[in-house]
Amino acid sequence: MKCLVAILVCVVLAEGIVKIPLRKHKSMRQALREKGIELPYQDPALKYQPYVLAGSANMYINNYADTTYYGAISIGTPPQSFEVLFDTGSSNLWVDSVYCTTQACSESMPFTSFYLPYGAGSLYGVFGYDTVNVGGIVITNQEIGLSTNEPGQNFVVAQFDGILGLAYPSLAAGGETPVMDNMISLNLLNADIFAFYLSSGEQQGSELSFGGVDTNMYQGQIYWTPVTAETYWQIGVQGFQINGQETGWCSQGCQSIVDTGTSMLTAPSQFMASIMQAIGAQESQNGAYMVDCSQINNLPTLSFVLSGVTFPLPPSAYIIQQNQNGYEYCSVGITPTYLPSQNGQPLWIFGDVFLRVYYSVFDRANNRVGFATAA
């Protein structure tokens, strides 16, 4: 154990890196669908808009309707466990305090409030402080957003208790210092990086590591590309190919946000019709794009060019196969966004559809993102 008594912080470090198992659960959308409730689709990029108001912070909960990978952290003394989404697309830590019994959930502790609108209701909360343990890395006096109401059925069926944001501190609502930034400033990591391995299909074994990469989780080398805006983990895209043919859509530059809090691959809306035409997908009544499951192997490979390296996505990566009531159906894991990037260039979002294929490394020391073929 390494203790920094002067600043009241203790940490238990594993050899080299700290590994946090991520469990794959049923998504909020799927759980509601099984109850006969169809959650409307929302532009995934809405979560990137500046929703911070005086004394409040707004986040859009149904942007997380399709997320499925969660891991455990603990809060308080004695520790209470919470299943959270580790989200590279936001910066705050918040948990549902309805069942919270730690000191942080006391109403005497908040300094500001936040408001989280989502599909069929709203979530309100306050900020507090308590000890947070992430895989044995212990931070005392971590600022935490604490929801103060039960926001209805959508959240009841969710498999997670909160969100731990891993984006840059410039995005942190309410002036909160993100967990990763406390780890960095207190020198709690061997290296100021974290990395994700997300399993495919029904397989478990997903993992988040802090302080280094897990060489068992990828093959070949890591290819690096620089962060273009130190807000989200935003990178430049120089090309987009369909079956190896360059489209030219990013010839003047595109941007992409690498976001573990978005399940799909999100494409600029102006490209969606062409992509779906190339795939041969048909739009369903609820806004999803569907394909014939028997034709998956005949669909095109979609590729991105990042810093001169091509990253292909085969159809097995972007087609989602599901069974419901004995019926197999196949949807396209690509959704549109109608919002451009901050510099006006077309915006993509590399969500879980991309991140299941490529092990992703987030390097705060050098402000870069690395990708390697997942093991």
Coordinates of C-alpha atoms in Angstrom, one line a residue:
M1 CA 0.0 0.0 0.0
K2 CA 1.2 3.5 -0.9
C3 CA -0.1 6.2 1.5
L4 CA 0.1 10.0 1.0
V5 CA -0.9 11.0 4.5
A6 CA -0.4 14.7 4.0
I7 CA -3.2 14.7 1.5
L8 CA -5.2 11.9 3.0
V9 CA -5.0 9.6 0.0
C10 CA -4.1 5.9 0.0
V11 CA -3.8 3.6 -3.0
V12 CA -3.2 -0.1 -3.5
L13 CA -1.5 -0.7 -6.8
A14 CA -1.3 -4.0 -8.7
E15 CA 2.0 -4.9 -10.4
G16 CA 2.2 -2.5 -13.3
I17 CA -1.4 -1.9 -14.1
V18 CA -4.8 -2.0 -12.4
K19 CA -7.4 -4.1 -14.2
I20 CA -11.1 -3.7 -13.8
P21 CA -13.4 -6.4 -15.1
L22 CA -16.3 -5.1 -17.2
R23 CA -19.5 -7.1 -17.3
K24 CA -21.8 -7.2 -20.3
H25 CA -25.4 -6.7 -19.4
K26 CA -28.7 -6.3 -21.3
S27 CA -29.1 -2.8 -22.5
M28 CA -31.8 -0.4 -21.2
R29 CA -33.4 -0.4 -24.7
Q30 CA -33.5 -4.1 -24.9
A31 CA -34.9 -4.5 -21.4
L32 CA -37.7 -2.0 -22.1
R33 CA -38.4 -3.6 -25.5
E34 CA -39.1 -6.9 -23.7
K35 CA -41.6 -5.0 -21.6
G36 CA -43.3 -3.7 -24.7
I37 CA -41.8 -0.2 -24.4
E38 CA -39.9 1.2 -27.4
L39 CA -37.4 3.9 -26.3
P40 CA -37.1 6.6 -29.0
Y41 CA -33.7 7.1 -30.6
Q42 CA -31.9 10.3 -29.8
D43 CA -29.0 11.9 -31.6
P44 CA -26.0 10.5 -29.8
A45 CA -24.0 13.7 -30.2
L46 CA -26.5 15.6 -28.0
K47 CA -24.5 14.6 -25.0
Y48 CA -21.6 16.6 -26.4
Q49 CA -23.5 19.9 -26.4
P50 CA -22.6 22.5 -23.7
Y51 CA -25.4 21.8 -21.2
V52 CA -23.7 23.4 -18.2
L53 CA -25.9 26.1 -16.8
A54 CA -25.3 28.3 -13.7
G55 CA -25.3 26.0 -10.7
S56 CA -26.4 23.0 -12.7
A57 CA -25.2 20.3 -15.1
N58 CA -27.4 18.6 -17.7
M59 CA -26.8 15.1 -19.2
Y60 CA -28.9 13.1 -21.5
I61 CA -29.6 9.7 -20.0
N62 CA -31.2 7.9 -23.0
N63 CA -27.9 8.4 -24.9
Y64 CA -26.8 5.5 -22.7
A65 CA -29.9 3.4 -23.6
D66 CA -27.8 0.9 -25.6
T67 CA -24.7 0.6 -23.5
T68 CA -23.9 -2.8 -22.0
Y69 CA -20.5 -2.8 -20.4
Y70 CA -20.2 -1.9 -16.7
G71 CA -17.7 -2.3 -13.9
A72 CA -17.7 -2.0 -10.1
I73 CA -16.4 0.8 -8.0
S74 CA -16.9 1.4 -4.3
I75 CA -17.8 4.6 -2.5
G76 CA -17.6 5.4 1.2
T77 CA -16.3 3.9 4.4
P78 CA -17.2 1.1 4.8
P79 CA -17.3 0.8 1.0
Q80 CA -20.5 0.4 -0.9
S81 CA -20.3 -1.1 -4.4
F82 CA -21.8 0.6 -7.5
E83 CA -22.0 -0.7 -11.1
V84 CA -20.9 2.2 -13.3
L85 CA -20.4 2.9 -17.0
F86 CA -16.9 4.0 -17.6
D87 CA -17.6 6.7 -20.2
T88 CA -14.9 8.4 -22.3
G89 CA -17.6 10.8 -23.6
S90 CA -18.2 12.6 -20.3
S91 CA -16.1 13.8 -17.3
N92 CA -18.3 13.6 -14.2
L93 CA -18.7 10.8 -11.7
W94 CA -22.3 10.4 -10.6
V95 CA -24.3 7.5 -9.0
D96 CA -27.9 6.8 -8.1
S97 CA -28.1 7.7 -4.4
V98 CA -31.6 6.3 -3.9
Y99 CA -30.1 3.2 -2.3
C100 CA -26.9 5.0 -1.2
T101 CA -26.1 4.8 2.5
T102 CA -22.6 6.4 2.5
Q103 CA -21.7 9.7 4.0
A104 CA -21.6 11.3 0.6
C105 CA -25.3 10.8 0.2
S106 CA -26.1 13.0 3.2
E107 CA -28.0 16.1 2.1
S108 CA -25.7 18.3 4.3
M109 CA -22.8 17.9 2.0
P110 CA -23.8 19.2 -1.5
F111 CA -22.5 22.4 -3.0
T112 CA -24.4 22.5 -6.3
S113 CA -27.2 20.7 -8.1
F114 CA -27.5 19.0 -11.4
Y115 CA -30.3 18.0 -13.7
L116 CA -30.3 15.1 -16.1
P117 CA -33.1 15.1 -18.7
Y118 CA -33.8 11.8 -20.5
G119 CA -36.5 10.2 -22.7
A120 CA -39.4 9.8 -20.4
G121 CA -38.5 11.8 -17.3
S122 CA -35.8 13.7 -15.4
L123 CA -33.1 12.9 -12.9
Y124 CA -32.1 15.5 -10.3
G125 CA -29.2 15.4 -7.9
V126 CA -26.5 17.2 -5.9
F127 CA -22.8 17.1 -5.6
G128 CA -21.0 15.6 -2.5
Y129 CA -17.6 14.3 -1.5
D130 CA -16.5 10.8 -0.4
T131 CA -13.8 8.1 -0.8
V132 CA -13.9 6.4 -4.1
N133 CA -12.1 3.1 -4.8
V134 CA -11.5 2.2 -8.4
G135 CA -9.9 -1.3 -8.7
G136 CA -7.8 -0.6 -5.5
I137 CA -6.9 3.0 -6.5
V138 CA -8.3 5.0 -3.6
I139 CA -9.1 8.7 -3.8
T140 CA -10.5 10.5 -0.7
N141 CA -12.7 13.6 -1.1
Q142 CA -13.6 12.8 -4.6
E143 CA -16.5 14.9 -5.9
I144 CA -19.5 12.8 -6.8
G145 CA -22.8 13.6 -8.4
L146 CA -25.6 12.0 -6.4
S147 CA -29.1 11.6 -7.9
T148 CA -31.8 12.4 -5.3
N149 CA -34.9 10.9 -7.0
E150 CA -35.9 7.6 -8.7
P151 CA -36.5 8.7 -12.3
G152 CA -39.0 6.1 -13.4
Q153 CA -39.1 2.8 -15.3
N154 CA -36.4 3.6 -17.8
F155 CA -33.8 3.8 -15.1
V156 CA -35.2 1.0 -13.0
V157 CA -34.5 -1.5 -15.8
A158 CA -31.0 -0.1 -16.3
Q159 CA -28.2 -2.4 -15.3
F160 CA -25.9 0.3 -14.0
D161 CA -26.0 2.6 -11.0
G162 CA -24.1 5.6 -12.4
I163 CA -21.4 6.9 -14.8
L164 CA -17.7 7.5 -14.3
G165 CA -16.6 10.0 -16.9
L166 CA -13.1 9.7 -18.3
A167 CA -13.0 12.7 -20.7
Y168 CA -10.9 15.8 -20.1
P169 CA -11.5 18.1 -17.1
S170 CA -12.7 21.0 -19.3
L171 CA -16.0 19.1 -19.7
A172 CA -16.6 18.5 -16.0
A173 CA -19.9 20.0 -14.9
G174 CA -20.1 21.8 -11.6
G175 CA -16.4 22.4 -11.5
E176 CA -15.9 18.8 -10.5
T177 CA -12.4 17.3 -10.7
P178 CA -12.7 14.0 -12.7
V179 CA -11.5 10.8 -11.1
M180 CA -8.7 10.3 -13.7
D181 CA -7.4 13.8 -13.0
N182 CA -7.2 13.1 -9.3
M183 CA -5.3 9.9 -10.1
I184 CA -2.9 11.9 -12.3
S185 CA -2.4 14.9 -9.9
L186 CA -1.8 12.5 -7.0
N187 CA 0.7 10.4 -9.0
L188 CA -1.3 7.2 -8.4
L189 CA -0.6 5.6 -11.8
N190 CA 2.5 4.1 -13.3
A191 CA 1.6 5.9 -16.5
D192 CA -1.2 8.4 -17.1
I193 CA -3.1 6.2 -19.5
F194 CA -6.1 3.8 -19.5
A195 CA -7.2 1.3 -22.0
F196 CA -10.4 -0.7 -22.9
Y197 CA -10.9 -4.2 -24.2
L198 CA -14.6 -4.8 -25.1
S199 CA -15.7 -8.4 -25.8
S200 CA -17.9 -9.3 -28.8
G201 CA -21.2 -11.2 -28.9
E202 CA -22.2 -12.8 -25.6
Q203 CA -18.7 -13.3 -24.4
Q204 CA -17.5 -11.8 -21.1
G205 CA -13.9 -10.9 -20.4
S206 CA -14.1 -7.1 -21.1
E207 CA -11.6 -5.1 -19.2
L208 CA -10.5 -1.5 -18.4
S209 CA -6.9 -1.0 -17.3
F210 CA -5.4 2.0 -15.6
G211 CA -1.7 2.8 -15.6
G212 CA -0.7 0.7 -18.6
V213 CA -1.9 -1.6 -21.4
D214 CA -2.7 -5.3 -21.1
T215 CA -0.7 -7.0 -23.8
N216 CA -2.9 -10.1 -23.6
M217 CA -5.9 -8.0 -25.0
Y218 CA -4.5 -7.0 -28.4
Q219 CA -2.3 -8.3 -31.2
G220 CA 0.2 -6.5 -33.4
Q221 CA 1.2 -2.9 -32.7
I222 CA -0.6 0.1 -31.3
Y223 CA -1.1 2.8 -33.8
W224 CA -1.4 6.3 -32.4
T225 CA -3.3 9.4 -33.5
P226 CA -3.3 12.8 -31.8
V227 CA -6.2 14.3 -29.9
T228 CA -7.5 17.3 -31.8
A229 CA -9.5 18.9 -29.0
E230 CA -8.8 18.3 -25.3
T231 CA -12.4 18.1 -24.3
Y232 CA -13.7 14.7 -25.5
W233 CA -11.3 12.1 -26.8
Q234 CA -11.6 13.7 -30.3
I235 CA -9.3 12.7 -33.1
G236 CA -9.0 13.5 -36.8
V237 CA -10.3 11.2 -39.6
Q238 CA -8.6 11.5 -43.0
G239 CA -10.6 9.0 -45.0
F240 CA -13.6 6.7 -45.1
Q241 CA -13.8 3.7 -47.5
I242 CA -16.5 1.4 -48.5
N243 CA -15.1 -2.0 -49.7
G244 CA -11.7 -0.4 -50.1
Q245 CA -12.9 2.5 -52.3
E246 CA -12.3 5.9 -50.9
T247 CA -15.5 8.0 -50.7
G248 CA -13.7 11.4 -50.4
W249 CA -16.2 12.4 -47.7
C250 CA -13.3 13.3 -45.3
S251 CA -11.0 14.7 -47.9
Q252 CA -11.3 18.1 -46.2
G253 CA -11.1 16.5 -42.8
C254 CA -13.6 14.8 -40.4
Q255 CA -13.5 14.5 -36.7
S256 CA -14.4 11.5 -34.5
I257 CA -15.1 11.2 -30.7
V258 CA -13.9 7.9 -29.3
D259 CA -16.7 7.2 -26.8
T260 CA -17.2 4.1 -24.7
G261 CA -20.5 5.6 -23.6
T262 CA -22.0 5.3 -27.1
S263 CA -22.8 1.8 -28.2
M264 CA -23.1 2.4 -32.0
L265 CA -20.9 3.7 -34.7
T266 CA -22.4 7.1 -35.4
A267 CA -22.1 8.7 -38.8
P268 CA -22.7 12.3 -40.0
S269 CA -26.3 12.5 -41.2
Q270 CA -25.3 13.7 -44.7
F271 CA -23.5 10.3 -45.3
M272 CA -26.2 8.0 -43.8
A273 CA -28.2 7.5 -47.0
S274 CA -25.2 6.5 -49.0
I275 CA -23.9 4.1 -46.3
M276 CA -27.2 2.4 -45.9
Q277 CA -27.6 2.1 -49.7
A278 CA -24.2 0.5 -49.9
I279 CA -25.2 -1.9 -47.1
G280 CA -28.6 -2.5 -48.6
A281 CA -30.4 -1.7 -45.3
Q282 CA -34.1 -0.7 -44.9
E283 CA -35.3 1.6 -42.2
S284 CA -37.8 0.2 -39.8
Q285 CA -40.7 1.9 -38.1
N286 CA -38.7 2.6 -35.0
G287 CA -35.9 4.2 -36.9
A288 CA -33.5 1.3 -36.9
Y289 CA -31.9 0.0 -40.2
M290 CA -32.4 -3.7 -40.9
V291 CA -30.7 -6.2 -43.2
D292 CA -31.4 -9.8 -44.2
C293 CA -29.4 -11.9 -41.7
S294 CA -28.6 -14.5 -44.4
Q295 CA -26.7 -11.7 -46.4
I296 CA -24.3 -10.5 -43.7
N297 CA -21.2 -12.1 -45.3
N298 CA -22.0 -10.3 -48.5
L299 CA -22.1 -6.8 -47.0
P300 CA -19.2 -4.3 -47.5
T301 CA -16.3 -3.6 -45.2
L302 CA -16.2 -0.1 -43.9
S303 CA -12.8 1.5 -43.2
F304 CA -11.4 4.6 -41.5
V305 CA -8.1 6.2 -42.2
L306 CA -6.4 7.6 -39.1
S307 CA -3.0 9.2 -39.3
G308 CA -2.2 7.2 -42.4
V309 CA -3.4 3.8 -41.1
T310 CA -6.5 2.0 -42.3
F311 CA -8.9 0.5 -39.7
P312 CA -11.4 -1.8 -41.4
L313 CA -14.8 -2.8 -39.9
P314 CA -16.2 -6.0 -41.4
P315 CA -19.9 -6.5 -41.5
S316 CA -19.7 -8.9 -38.5
A317 CA -18.7 -5.8 -36.5
Y318 CA -21.4 -3.4 -37.5
I319 CA -24.3 -5.8 -37.9
I320 CA -26.1 -6.6 -34.6
Q321 CA -27.8 -10.0 -34.5
Q322 CA -30.6 -10.5 -31.9
N323 CA -33.3 -13.0 -31.1
Q324 CA -36.6 -12.0 -29.7
N325 CA -39.5 -14.4 -29.2
G326 CA -37.8 -16.9 -31.4
Y327 CA -37.3 -14.5 -34.2
E328 CA -33.8 -13.6 -35.4
Y329 CA -33.3 -10.1 -36.7
C330 CA -30.3 -8.1 -37.8
S331 CA -29.9 -4.4 -37.4
V332 CA -27.1 -2.1 -38.5
G333 CA -25.1 -0.7 -35.6
I334 CA -24.8 2.7 -37.3
T335 CA -26.9 5.7 -36.3
P336 CA -26.8 9.3 -37.6
T337 CA -25.8 12.5 -35.9
Y338 CA -27.0 15.9 -37.1
L339 CA -24.4 17.9 -35.3
P340 CA -21.0 18.8 -36.6
S341 CA -17.8 18.8 -34.6
Q342 CA -16.7 22.0 -32.8
N343 CA -14.6 23.1 -35.9
G344 CA -17.5 22.5 -38.2
Q345 CA -16.1 19.3 -39.8
P346 CA -18.3 16.2 -40.1
L347 CA -18.5 14.3 -36.8
W348 CA -18.3 10.5 -36.4
I349 CA -18.5 8.7 -33.0
F350 CA -16.5 5.6 -32.5
G351 CA -18.7 3.8 -30.0
D352 CA -18.7 0.1 -29.0
V353 CA -19.2 -1.1 -32.6
F354 CA -15.7 0.2 -33.4
L355 CA -14.2 -0.5 -30.0
R356 CA -15.0 -4.2 -30.0
V357 CA -12.8 -4.6 -33.0
Y358 CA -9.9 -2.4 -31.7
Y359 CA -8.3 -2.3 -28.3
S360 CA -8.2 1.4 -27.4
V361 CA -5.6 3.3 -25.4
F362 CA -6.2 6.7 -24.0
D363 CA -2.9 8.6 -23.2
R364 CA -3.3 11.7 -21.2
A365 CA 0.4 12.3 -20.9
N366 CA 0.8 12.7 -24.6
N367 CA -2.8 13.6 -25.6
R368 CA -3.2 10.8 -28.1
V369 CA -5.4 7.7 -28.7
G370 CA -4.0 4.4 -29.7
F371 CA -5.7 1.5 -31.5
A372 CA -4.6 -2.1 -31.9
T373 CA -6.5 -5.2 -33.2
A374 CA -8.3 -6.7 -30.3
A375 CA -7.3 -10.2 -29.3

